[in-house]
mmCIF file of C-alpha atoms and ligand atoms in Angstrom:
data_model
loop_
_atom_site.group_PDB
_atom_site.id
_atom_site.type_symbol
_atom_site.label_atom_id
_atom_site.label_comp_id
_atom_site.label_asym_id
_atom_site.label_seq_id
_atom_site.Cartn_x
_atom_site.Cartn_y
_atom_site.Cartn_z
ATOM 1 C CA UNK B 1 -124.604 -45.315 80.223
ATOM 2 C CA UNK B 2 -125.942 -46.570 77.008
ATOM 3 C CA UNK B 3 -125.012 -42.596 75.330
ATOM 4 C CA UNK B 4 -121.372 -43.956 76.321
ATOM 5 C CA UNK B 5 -121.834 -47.304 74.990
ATOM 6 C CA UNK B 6 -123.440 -45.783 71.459
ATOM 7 C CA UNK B 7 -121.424 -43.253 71.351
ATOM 8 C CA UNK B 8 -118.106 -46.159 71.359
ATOM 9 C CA UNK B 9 -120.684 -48.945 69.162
ATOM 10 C CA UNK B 10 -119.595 -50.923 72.342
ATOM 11 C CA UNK B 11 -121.687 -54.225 72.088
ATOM 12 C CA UNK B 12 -121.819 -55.271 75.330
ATOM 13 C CA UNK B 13 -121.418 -53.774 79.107
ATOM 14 C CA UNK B 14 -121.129 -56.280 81.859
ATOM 15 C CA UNK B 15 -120.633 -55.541 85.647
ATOM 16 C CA UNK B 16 -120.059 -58.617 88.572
ATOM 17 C CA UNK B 17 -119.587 -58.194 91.771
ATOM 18 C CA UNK B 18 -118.575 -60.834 94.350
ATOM 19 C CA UNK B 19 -118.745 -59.617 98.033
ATOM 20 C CA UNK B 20 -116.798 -62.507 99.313
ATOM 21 C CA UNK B 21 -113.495 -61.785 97.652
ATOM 22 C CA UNK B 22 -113.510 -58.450 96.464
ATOM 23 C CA UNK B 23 -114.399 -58.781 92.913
ATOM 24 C CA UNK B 24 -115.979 -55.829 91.349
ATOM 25 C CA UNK B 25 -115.339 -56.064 87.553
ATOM 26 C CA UNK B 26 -116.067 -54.520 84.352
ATOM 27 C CA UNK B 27 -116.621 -56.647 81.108
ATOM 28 C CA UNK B 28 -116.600 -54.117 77.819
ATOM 29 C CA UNK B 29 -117.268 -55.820 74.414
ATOM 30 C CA UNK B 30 -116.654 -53.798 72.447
ATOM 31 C CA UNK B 31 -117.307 -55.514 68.918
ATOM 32 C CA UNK B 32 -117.457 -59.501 67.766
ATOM 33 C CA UNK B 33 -117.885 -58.591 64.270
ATOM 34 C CA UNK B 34 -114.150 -60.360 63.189
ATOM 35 C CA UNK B 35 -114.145 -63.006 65.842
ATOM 36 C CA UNK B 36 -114.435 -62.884 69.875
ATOM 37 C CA UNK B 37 -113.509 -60.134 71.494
ATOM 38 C CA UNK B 38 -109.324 -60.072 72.696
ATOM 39 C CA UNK B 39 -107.962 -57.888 75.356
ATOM 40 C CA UNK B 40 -106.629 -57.263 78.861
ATOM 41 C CA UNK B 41 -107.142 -57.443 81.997
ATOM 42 C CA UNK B 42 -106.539 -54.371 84.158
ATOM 43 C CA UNK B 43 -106.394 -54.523 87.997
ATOM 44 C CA UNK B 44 -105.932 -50.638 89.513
ATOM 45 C CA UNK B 45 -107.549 -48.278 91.944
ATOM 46 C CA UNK B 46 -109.908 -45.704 90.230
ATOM 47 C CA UNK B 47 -111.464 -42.896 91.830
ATOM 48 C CA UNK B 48 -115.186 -43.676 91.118
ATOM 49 C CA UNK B 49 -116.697 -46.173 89.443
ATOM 50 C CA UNK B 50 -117.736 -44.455 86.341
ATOM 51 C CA UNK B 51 -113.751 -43.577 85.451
ATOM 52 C CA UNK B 52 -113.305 -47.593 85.584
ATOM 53 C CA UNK B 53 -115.908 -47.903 83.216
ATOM 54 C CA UNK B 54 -114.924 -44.900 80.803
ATOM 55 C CA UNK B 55 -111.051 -46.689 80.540
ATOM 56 C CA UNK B 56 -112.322 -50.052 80.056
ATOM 57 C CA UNK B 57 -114.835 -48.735 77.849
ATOM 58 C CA UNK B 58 -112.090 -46.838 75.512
ATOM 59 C CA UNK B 59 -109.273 -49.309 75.542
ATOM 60 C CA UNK B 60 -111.816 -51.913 74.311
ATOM 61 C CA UNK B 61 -112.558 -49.864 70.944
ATOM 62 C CA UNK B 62 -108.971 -49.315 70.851
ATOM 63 C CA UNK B 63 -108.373 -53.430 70.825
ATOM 64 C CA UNK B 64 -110.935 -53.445 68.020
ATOM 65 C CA UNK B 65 -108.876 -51.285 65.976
ATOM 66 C CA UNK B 66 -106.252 -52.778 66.797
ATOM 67 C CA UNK B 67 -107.015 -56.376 65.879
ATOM 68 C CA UNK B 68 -108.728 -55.431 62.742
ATOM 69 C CA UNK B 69 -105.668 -53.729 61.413
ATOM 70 C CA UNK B 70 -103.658 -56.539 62.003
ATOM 71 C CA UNK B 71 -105.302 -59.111 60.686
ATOM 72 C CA UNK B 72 -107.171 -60.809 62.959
ATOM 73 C CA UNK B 73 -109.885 -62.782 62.822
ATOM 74 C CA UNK B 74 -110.691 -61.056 66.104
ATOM 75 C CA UNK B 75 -112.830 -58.434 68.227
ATOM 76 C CA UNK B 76 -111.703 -56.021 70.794
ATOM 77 C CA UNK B 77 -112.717 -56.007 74.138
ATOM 78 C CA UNK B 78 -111.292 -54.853 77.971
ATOM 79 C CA UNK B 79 -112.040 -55.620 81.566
ATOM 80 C CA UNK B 80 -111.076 -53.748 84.406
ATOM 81 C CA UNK B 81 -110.853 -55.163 87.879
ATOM 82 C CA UNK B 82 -111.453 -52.262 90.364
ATOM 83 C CA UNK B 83 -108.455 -52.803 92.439
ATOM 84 C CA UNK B 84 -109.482 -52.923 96.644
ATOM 85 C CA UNK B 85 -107.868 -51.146 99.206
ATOM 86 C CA UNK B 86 -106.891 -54.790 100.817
ATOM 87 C CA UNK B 87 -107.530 -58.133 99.219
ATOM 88 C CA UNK B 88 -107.425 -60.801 101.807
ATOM 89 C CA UNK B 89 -107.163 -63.519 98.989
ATOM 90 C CA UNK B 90 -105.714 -62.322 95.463
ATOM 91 C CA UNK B 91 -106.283 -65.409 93.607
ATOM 92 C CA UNK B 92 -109.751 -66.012 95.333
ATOM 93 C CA UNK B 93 -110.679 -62.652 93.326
ATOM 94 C CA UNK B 94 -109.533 -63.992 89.900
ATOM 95 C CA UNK B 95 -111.064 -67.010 90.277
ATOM 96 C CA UNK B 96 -113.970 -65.254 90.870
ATOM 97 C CA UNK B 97 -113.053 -62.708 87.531
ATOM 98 C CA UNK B 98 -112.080 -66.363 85.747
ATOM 99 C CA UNK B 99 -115.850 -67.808 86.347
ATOM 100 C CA UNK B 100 -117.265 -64.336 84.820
ATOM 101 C CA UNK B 101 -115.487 -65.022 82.016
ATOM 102 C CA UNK B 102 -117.026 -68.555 81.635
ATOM 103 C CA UNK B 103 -120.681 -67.017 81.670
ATOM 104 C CA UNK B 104 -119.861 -65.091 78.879
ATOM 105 C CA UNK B 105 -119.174 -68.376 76.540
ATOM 106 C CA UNK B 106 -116.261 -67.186 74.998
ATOM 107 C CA UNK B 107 -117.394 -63.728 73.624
ATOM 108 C CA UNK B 108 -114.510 -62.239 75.425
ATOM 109 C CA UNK B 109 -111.181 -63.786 76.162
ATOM 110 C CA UNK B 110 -108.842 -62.115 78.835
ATOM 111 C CA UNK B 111 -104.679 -61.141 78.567
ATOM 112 C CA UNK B 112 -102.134 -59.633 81.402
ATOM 113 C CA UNK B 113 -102.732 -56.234 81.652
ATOM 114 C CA UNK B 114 -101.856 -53.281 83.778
ATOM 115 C CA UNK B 115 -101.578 -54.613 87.456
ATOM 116 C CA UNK B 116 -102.080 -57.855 86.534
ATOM 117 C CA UNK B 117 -99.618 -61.252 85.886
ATOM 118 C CA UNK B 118 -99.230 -64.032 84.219
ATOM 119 C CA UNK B 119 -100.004 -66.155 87.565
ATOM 120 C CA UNK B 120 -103.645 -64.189 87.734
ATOM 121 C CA UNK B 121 -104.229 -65.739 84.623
ATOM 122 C CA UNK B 122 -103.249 -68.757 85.676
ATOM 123 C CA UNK B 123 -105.974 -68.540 88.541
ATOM 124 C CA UNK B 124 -108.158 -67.385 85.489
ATOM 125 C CA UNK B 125 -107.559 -70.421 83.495
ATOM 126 C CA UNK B 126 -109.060 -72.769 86.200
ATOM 127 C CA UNK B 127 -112.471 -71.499 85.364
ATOM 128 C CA UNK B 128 -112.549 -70.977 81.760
ATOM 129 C CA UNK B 129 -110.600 -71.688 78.755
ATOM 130 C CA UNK B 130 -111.374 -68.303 77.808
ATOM 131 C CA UNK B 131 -107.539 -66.568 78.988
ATOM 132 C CA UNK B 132 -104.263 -66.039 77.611
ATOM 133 C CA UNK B 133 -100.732 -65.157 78.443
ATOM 134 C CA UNK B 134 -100.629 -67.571 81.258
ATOM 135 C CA UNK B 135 -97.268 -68.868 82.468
ATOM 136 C CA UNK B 136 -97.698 -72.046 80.043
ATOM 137 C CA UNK B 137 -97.758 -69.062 77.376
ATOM 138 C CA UNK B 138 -95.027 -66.702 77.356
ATOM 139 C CA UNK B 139 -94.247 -63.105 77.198
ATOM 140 C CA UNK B 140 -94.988 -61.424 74.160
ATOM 141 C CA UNK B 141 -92.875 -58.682 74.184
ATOM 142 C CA UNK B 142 -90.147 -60.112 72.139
ATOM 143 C CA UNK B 143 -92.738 -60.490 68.712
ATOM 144 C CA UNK B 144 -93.887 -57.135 69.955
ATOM 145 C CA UNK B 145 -90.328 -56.174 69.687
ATOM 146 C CA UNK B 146 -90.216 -57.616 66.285
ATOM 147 C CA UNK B 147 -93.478 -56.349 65.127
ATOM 148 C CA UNK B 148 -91.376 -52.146 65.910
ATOM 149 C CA UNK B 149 -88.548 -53.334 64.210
ATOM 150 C CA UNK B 150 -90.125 -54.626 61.147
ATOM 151 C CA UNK B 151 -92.051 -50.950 61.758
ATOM 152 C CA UNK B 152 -88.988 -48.978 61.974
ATOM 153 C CA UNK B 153 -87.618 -50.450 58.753
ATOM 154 C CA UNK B 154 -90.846 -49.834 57.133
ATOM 155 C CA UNK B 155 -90.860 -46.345 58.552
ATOM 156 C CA UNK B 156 -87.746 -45.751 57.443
ATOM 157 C CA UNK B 157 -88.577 -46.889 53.560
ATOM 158 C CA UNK B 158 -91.401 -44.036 53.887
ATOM 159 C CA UNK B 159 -90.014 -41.525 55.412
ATOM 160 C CA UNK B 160 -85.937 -41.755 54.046
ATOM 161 C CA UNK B 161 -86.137 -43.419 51.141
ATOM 162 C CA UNK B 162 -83.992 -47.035 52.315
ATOM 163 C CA UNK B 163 -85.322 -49.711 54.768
ATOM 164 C CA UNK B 164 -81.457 -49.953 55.687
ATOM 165 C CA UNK B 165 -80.804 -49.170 59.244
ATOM 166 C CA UNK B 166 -77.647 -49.010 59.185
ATOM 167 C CA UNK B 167 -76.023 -46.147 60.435
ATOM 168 C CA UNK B 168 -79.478 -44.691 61.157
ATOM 169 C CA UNK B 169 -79.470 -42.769 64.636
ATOM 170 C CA UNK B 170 -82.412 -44.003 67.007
ATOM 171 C CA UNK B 171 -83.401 -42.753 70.315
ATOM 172 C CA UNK B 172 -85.147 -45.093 71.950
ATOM 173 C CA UNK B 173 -87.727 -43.905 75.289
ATOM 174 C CA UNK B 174 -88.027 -46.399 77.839
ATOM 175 C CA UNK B 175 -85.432 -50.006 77.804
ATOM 176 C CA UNK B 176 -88.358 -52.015 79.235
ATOM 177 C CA UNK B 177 -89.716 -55.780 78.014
ATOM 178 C CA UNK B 178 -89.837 -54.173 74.401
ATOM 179 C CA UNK B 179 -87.553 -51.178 74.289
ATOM 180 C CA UNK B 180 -84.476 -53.463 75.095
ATOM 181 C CA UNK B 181 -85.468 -56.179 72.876
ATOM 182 C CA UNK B 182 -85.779 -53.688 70.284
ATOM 183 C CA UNK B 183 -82.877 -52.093 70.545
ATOM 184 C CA UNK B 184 -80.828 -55.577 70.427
ATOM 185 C CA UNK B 185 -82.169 -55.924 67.273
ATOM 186 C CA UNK B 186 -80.980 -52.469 65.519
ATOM 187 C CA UNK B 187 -77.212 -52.896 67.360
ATOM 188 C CA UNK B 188 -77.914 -55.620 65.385
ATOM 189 C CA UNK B 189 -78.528 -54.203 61.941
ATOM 190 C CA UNK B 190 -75.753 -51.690 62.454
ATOM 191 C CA UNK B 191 -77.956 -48.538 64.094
ATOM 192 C CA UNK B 192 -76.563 -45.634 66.311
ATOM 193 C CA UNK B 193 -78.766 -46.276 69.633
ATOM 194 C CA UNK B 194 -79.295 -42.631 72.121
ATOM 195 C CA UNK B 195 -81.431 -44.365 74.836
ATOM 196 C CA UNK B 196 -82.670 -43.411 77.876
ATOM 197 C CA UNK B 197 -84.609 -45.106 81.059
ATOM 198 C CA UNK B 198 -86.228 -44.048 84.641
ATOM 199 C CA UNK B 199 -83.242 -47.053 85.636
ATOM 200 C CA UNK B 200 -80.121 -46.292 85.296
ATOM 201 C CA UNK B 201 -79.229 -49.612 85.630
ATOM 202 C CA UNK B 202 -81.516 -50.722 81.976
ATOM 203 C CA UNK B 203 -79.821 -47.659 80.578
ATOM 204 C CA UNK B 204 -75.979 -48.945 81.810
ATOM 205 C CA UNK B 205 -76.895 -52.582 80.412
ATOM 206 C CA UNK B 206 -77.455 -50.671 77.151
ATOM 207 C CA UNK B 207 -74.075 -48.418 76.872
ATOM 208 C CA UNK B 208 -71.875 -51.413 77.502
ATOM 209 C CA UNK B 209 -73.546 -54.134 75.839
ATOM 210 C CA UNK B 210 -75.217 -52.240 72.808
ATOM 211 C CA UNK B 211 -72.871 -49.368 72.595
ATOM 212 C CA UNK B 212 -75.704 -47.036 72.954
ATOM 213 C CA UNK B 213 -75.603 -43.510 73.905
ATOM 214 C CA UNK B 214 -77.050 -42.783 77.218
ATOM 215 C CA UNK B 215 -79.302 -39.390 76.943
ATOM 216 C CA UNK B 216 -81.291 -37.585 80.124
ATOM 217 C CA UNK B 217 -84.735 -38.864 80.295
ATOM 218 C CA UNK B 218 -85.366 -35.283 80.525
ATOM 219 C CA UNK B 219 -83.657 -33.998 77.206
ATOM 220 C CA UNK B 220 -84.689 -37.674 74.775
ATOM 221 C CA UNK B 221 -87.373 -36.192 73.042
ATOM 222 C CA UNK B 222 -85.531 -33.178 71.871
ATOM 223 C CA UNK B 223 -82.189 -35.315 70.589
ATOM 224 C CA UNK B 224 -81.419 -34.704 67.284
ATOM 225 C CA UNK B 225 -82.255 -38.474 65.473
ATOM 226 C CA UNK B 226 -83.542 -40.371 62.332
ATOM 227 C CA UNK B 227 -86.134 -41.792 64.540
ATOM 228 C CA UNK B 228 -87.840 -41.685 67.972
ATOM 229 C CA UNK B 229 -89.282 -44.741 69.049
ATOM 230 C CA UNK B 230 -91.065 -44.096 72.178
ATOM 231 C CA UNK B 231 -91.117 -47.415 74.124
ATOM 232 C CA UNK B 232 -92.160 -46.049 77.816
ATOM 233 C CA UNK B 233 -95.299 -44.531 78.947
ATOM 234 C CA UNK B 234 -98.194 -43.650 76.756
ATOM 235 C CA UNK B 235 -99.174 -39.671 76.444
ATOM 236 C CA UNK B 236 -96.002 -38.499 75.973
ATOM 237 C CA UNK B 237 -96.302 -36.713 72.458
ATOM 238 C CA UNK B 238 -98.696 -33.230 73.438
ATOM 239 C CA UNK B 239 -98.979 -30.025 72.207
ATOM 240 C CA UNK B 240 -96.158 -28.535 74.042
ATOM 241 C CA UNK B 241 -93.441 -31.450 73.526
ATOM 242 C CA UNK B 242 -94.253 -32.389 69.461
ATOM 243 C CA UNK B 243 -92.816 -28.833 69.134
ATOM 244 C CA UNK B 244 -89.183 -29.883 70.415
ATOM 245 C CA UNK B 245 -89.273 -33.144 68.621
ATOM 246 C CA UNK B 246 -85.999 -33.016 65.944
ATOM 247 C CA UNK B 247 -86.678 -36.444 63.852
ATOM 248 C CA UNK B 248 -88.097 -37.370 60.651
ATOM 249 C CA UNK B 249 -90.657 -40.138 62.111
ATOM 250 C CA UNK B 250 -91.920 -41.351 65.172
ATOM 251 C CA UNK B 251 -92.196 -45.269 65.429
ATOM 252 C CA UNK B 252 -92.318 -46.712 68.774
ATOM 253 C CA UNK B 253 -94.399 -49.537 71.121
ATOM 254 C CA UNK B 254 -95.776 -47.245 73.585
ATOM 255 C CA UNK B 255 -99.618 -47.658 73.859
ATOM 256 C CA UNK B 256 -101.352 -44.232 73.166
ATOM 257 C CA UNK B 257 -98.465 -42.055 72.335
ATOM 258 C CA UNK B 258 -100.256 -39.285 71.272
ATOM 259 C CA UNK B 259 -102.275 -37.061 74.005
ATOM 260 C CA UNK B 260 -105.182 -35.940 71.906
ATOM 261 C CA UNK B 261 -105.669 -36.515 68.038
ATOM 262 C CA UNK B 262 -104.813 -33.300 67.429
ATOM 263 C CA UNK B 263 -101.302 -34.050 68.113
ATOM 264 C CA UNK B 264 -101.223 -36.175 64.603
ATOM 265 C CA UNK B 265 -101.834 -33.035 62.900
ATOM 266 C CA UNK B 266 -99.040 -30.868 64.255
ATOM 267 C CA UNK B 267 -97.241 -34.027 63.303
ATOM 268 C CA UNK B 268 -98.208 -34.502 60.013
ATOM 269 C CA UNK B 269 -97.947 -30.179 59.758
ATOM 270 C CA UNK B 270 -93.945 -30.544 61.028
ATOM 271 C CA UNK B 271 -93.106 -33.501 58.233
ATOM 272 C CA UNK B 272 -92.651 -35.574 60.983
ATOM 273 C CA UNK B 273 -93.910 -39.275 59.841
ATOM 274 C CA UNK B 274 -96.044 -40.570 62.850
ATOM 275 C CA UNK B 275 -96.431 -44.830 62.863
ATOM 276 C CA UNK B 276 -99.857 -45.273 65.080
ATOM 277 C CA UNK B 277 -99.132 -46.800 67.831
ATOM 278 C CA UNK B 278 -101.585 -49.281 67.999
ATOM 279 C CA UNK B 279 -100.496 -51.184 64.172
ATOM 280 C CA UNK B 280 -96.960 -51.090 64.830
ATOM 281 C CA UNK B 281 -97.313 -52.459 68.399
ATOM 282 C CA UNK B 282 -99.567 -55.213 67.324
ATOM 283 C CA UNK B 283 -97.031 -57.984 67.891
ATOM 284 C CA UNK B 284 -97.706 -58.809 71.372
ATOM 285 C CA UNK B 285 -101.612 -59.242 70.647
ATOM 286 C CA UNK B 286 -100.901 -61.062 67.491
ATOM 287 C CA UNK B 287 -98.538 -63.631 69.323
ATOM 288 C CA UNK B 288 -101.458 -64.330 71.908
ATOM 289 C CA UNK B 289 -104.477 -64.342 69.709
ATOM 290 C CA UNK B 290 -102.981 -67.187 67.655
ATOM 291 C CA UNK B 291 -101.398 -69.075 70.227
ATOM 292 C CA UNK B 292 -104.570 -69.430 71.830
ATOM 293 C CA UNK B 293 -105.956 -70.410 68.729
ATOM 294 C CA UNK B 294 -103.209 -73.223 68.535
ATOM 295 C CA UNK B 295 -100.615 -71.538 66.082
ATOM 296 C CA UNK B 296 -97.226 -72.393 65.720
ATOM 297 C CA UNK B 297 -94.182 -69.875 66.562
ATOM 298 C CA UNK B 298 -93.278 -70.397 62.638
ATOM 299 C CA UNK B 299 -97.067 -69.114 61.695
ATOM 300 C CA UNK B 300 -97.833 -66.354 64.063
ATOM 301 C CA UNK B 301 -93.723 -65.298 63.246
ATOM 302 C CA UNK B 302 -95.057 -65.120 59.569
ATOM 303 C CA UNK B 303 -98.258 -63.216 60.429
ATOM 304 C CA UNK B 304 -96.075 -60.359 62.356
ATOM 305 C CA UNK B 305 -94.737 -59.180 58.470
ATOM 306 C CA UNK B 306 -98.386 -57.524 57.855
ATOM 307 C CA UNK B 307 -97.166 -55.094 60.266
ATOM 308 C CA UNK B 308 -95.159 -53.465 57.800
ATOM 309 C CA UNK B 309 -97.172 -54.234 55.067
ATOM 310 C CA UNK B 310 -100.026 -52.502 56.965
ATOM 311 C CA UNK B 311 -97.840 -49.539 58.052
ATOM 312 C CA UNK B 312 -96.603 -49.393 53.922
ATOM 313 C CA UNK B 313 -100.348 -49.275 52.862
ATOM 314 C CA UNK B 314 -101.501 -46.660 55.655
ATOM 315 C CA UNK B 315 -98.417 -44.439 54.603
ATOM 316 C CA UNK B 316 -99.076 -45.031 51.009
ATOM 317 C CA UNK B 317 -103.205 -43.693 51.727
ATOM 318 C CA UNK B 318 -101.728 -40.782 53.364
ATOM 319 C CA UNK B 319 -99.298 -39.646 51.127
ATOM 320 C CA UNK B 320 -102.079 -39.192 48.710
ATOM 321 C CA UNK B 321 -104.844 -37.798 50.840
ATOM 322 C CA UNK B 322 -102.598 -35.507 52.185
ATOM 323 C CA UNK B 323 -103.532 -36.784 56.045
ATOM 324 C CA UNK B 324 -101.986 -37.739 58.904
ATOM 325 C CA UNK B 325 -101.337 -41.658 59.097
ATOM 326 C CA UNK B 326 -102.975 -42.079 62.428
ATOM 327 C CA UNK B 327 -106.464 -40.530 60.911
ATOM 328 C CA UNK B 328 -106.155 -43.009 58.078
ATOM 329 C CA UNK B 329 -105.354 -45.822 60.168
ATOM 330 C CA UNK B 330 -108.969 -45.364 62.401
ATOM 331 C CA UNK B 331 -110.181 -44.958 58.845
ATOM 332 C CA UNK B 332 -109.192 -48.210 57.624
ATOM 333 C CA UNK B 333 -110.008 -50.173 61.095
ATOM 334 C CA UNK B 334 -113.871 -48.425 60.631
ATOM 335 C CA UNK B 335 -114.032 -49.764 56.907
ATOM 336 C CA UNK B 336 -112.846 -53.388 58.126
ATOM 337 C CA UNK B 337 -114.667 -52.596 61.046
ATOM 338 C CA UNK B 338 -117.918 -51.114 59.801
ATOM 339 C CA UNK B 339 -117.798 -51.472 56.407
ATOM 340 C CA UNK B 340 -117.861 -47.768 55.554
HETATM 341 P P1 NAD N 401 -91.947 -52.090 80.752
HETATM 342 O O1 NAD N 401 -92.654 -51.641 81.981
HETATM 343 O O2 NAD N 401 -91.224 -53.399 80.746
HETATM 344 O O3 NAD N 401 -90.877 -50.978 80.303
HETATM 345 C C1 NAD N 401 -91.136 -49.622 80.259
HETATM 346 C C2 NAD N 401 -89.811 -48.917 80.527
HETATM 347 O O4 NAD N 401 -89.973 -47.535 80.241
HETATM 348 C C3 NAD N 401 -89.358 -49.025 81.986
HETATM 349 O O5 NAD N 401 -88.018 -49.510 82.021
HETATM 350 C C4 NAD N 401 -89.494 -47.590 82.517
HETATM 351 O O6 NAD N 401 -88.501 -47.273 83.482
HETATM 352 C C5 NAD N 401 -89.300 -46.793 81.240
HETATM 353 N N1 NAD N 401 -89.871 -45.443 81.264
HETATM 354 C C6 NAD N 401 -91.112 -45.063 81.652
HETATM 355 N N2 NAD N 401 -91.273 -43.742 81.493
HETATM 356 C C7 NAD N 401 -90.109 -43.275 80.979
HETATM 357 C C8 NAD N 401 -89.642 -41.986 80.601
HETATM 358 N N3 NAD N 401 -90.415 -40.901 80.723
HETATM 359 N N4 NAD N 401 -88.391 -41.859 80.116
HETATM 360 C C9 NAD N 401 -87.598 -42.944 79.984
HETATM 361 N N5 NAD N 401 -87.989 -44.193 80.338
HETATM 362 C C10 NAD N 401 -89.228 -44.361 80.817
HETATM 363 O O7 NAD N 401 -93.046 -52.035 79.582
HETATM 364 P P2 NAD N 401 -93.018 -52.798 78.197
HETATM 365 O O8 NAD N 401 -93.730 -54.101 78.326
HETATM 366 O O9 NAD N 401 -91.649 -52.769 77.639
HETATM 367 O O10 NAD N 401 -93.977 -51.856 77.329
HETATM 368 C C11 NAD N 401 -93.519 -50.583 76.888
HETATM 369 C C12 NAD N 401 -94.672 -49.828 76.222
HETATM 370 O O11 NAD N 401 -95.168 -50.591 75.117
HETATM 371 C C13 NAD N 401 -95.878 -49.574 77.133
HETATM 372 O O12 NAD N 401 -96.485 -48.357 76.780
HETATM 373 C C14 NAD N 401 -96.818 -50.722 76.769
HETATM 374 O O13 NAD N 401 -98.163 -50.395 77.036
HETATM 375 C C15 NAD N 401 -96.562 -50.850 75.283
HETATM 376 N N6 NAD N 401 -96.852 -52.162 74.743
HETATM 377 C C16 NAD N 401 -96.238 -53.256 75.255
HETATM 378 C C17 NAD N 401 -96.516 -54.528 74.719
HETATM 379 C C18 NAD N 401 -95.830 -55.755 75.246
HETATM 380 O O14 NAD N 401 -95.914 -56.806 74.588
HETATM 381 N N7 NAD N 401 -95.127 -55.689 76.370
HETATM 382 C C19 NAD N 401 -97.440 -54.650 73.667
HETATM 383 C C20 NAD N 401 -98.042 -53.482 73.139
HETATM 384 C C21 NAD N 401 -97.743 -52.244 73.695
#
């Protein structure tokens, strides 16, 4: 256990279990260098313990990253609720999760997650002050929307030479929370939208109201566009499907788009300009972090242009080392990070 926590520089592990609702949960911390350490809460079935701790684990170094890059004055951290086969009270158990929280004294402060709501952290929030994105706070996929575009158009700059999106041919993966709101705002701005969803119904919305071009889920990846913005699942770029990409960049909100880090490479090897994931999807975690810290709409709006200024500089840093812009970015996180 502690190889896996030095191996990560996690801070801090913490385990709970409570007997009489369910709760078995996993705290990681993974650093409170920048501030107290942000990120979700995930509530799934895993198929030993040990996997539960591995995820929460690597998606807490991930919100480290993550934060650092975009300007937080705040650390990354995870928890993962190992979901039961039955619960006989569900907001018993996060009750429970919410008073774990409290021990910690604010060190780590909770967000919706995978398998989790906005009305768990509601049942959070009676415990500890310590929790965001309750109902009271709003869905941040709209300034994670924002945080793409601004991407895209930064992207764009890079990779074509003109931040102007008109005309510009986007395929879009996934017309979720943040792939629709996205792609409102390039119909907006004049870009040719090939879209496709899992729902046919998200994908119909988009063809009569957007003008978009529906394209099979199955056949998105190898459309011929300016840029792919991947806005589904995570994992989706691997060795076998980078090789039928046709587009000059990849900029997207998906979470972990890339299966390995090797996958950068062949990216950066095809001329294919990759935006990491987790700086252009930073929206959604900047909108909570300074809400919770009291912010107004008009400042945390404001703080969602370092997106493309941070995307500009990583581009900039790999242009002249000749790297792939998802090495540099971990690069830069370590230095704020680390120092180093
Ligand atoms: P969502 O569940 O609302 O939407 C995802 C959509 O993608 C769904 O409509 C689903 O049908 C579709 N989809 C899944 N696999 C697909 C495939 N193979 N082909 C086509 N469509 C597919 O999720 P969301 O909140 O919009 O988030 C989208 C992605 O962005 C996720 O990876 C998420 O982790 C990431 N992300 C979201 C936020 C946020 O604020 N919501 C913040 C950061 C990162």
């Amino acid at each position: 256990m502690f190889a896996m926590m030095e191996a990560s520089r996690l801070e801090e592990l913490h385990l709970a279990q409570d007997p009489a609702t369910g709760l078995k949960a996993v705290i990681a911390i993974h650093s409170t260098r920048l501030g107290p350490a942000l990120g979700g809460c995930r509530y799934l079935s895993y198929p030993d313990e040990q996997s539960a701790i591995r995820d929460a684990i690597g998606l807490a170094k991930s919100m480290s990253y993550k934060a650092a890059l975009a300007g937080l004055e705040q650390g990354g951290g995870k928890s993962v609720l190992i979901r039961p086969a039955h619960v006989a009270n569900r907001g018993a158990l996060f009750e429970a999760f919410g008073r774990m929280i409290e021990s910690l004294g604010g060190r780590y402060i909770t967000a919706v997650d995978s398998g989790t709501s906005s009305a768990d952290m509601d049942c959070i929030a009676q415990h500890t002050n310590h929790v965001t994105s309750t109902t009271r706070g709003g869905d941040p996929s709209p300034h994670t929307a924002m945080g793409v575009f601004a991407g895209i158009r930064a992207t764009a700059l890079a990779r074509l030479g003109s931040d102007d999106l008109t005309g510009l041919r986007v395929a879009i993966q996934g017309l979720g929370h943040v792939g629709y709101a996205l792609a409102e705002q390039l119909h907006a701005v004049g870009a040719e939208l090939l879209v496709s969803d899992l729902d046919a119904g998200r994908v119909q919305l988009a063809v009569e109201q957007l003008g978009a071009q529906a394209v099979p889920s199955e056949s998105l990846l190898a459309t011929p566009c300016d840029i792919l913005a991947p806005c589904g699942l995570g994992g989706i770029l691997d060795a076998e499907t980078v090789q039928q990409l046709r587009c000059s960049a990849v900029a997207g909100a998906a979470n972990t788009q890339l299966a390995s880090a090797e996958v950068a490479d062949t990216l950066q090897d095809r001329g294919i300009l990759y935006a990491p994931d987790y700086v252009i999807n930073s929206g959604g975690l900047i909108y909570v972090a300074l809400q919770h810290r009291g912010a107004s709409l008009a400042t945390i709006t404001a703080h969602l242009t370092k997106i493309s200024e941070r995307l500009t500089e990583i581009y900039a840093h790999a242009e002249a080392e000749k790297r792939s812009p998802a090495r540099v970015a971990d690069s830069l996180a370590e230095r704020l990070l680390y120092g180093r």
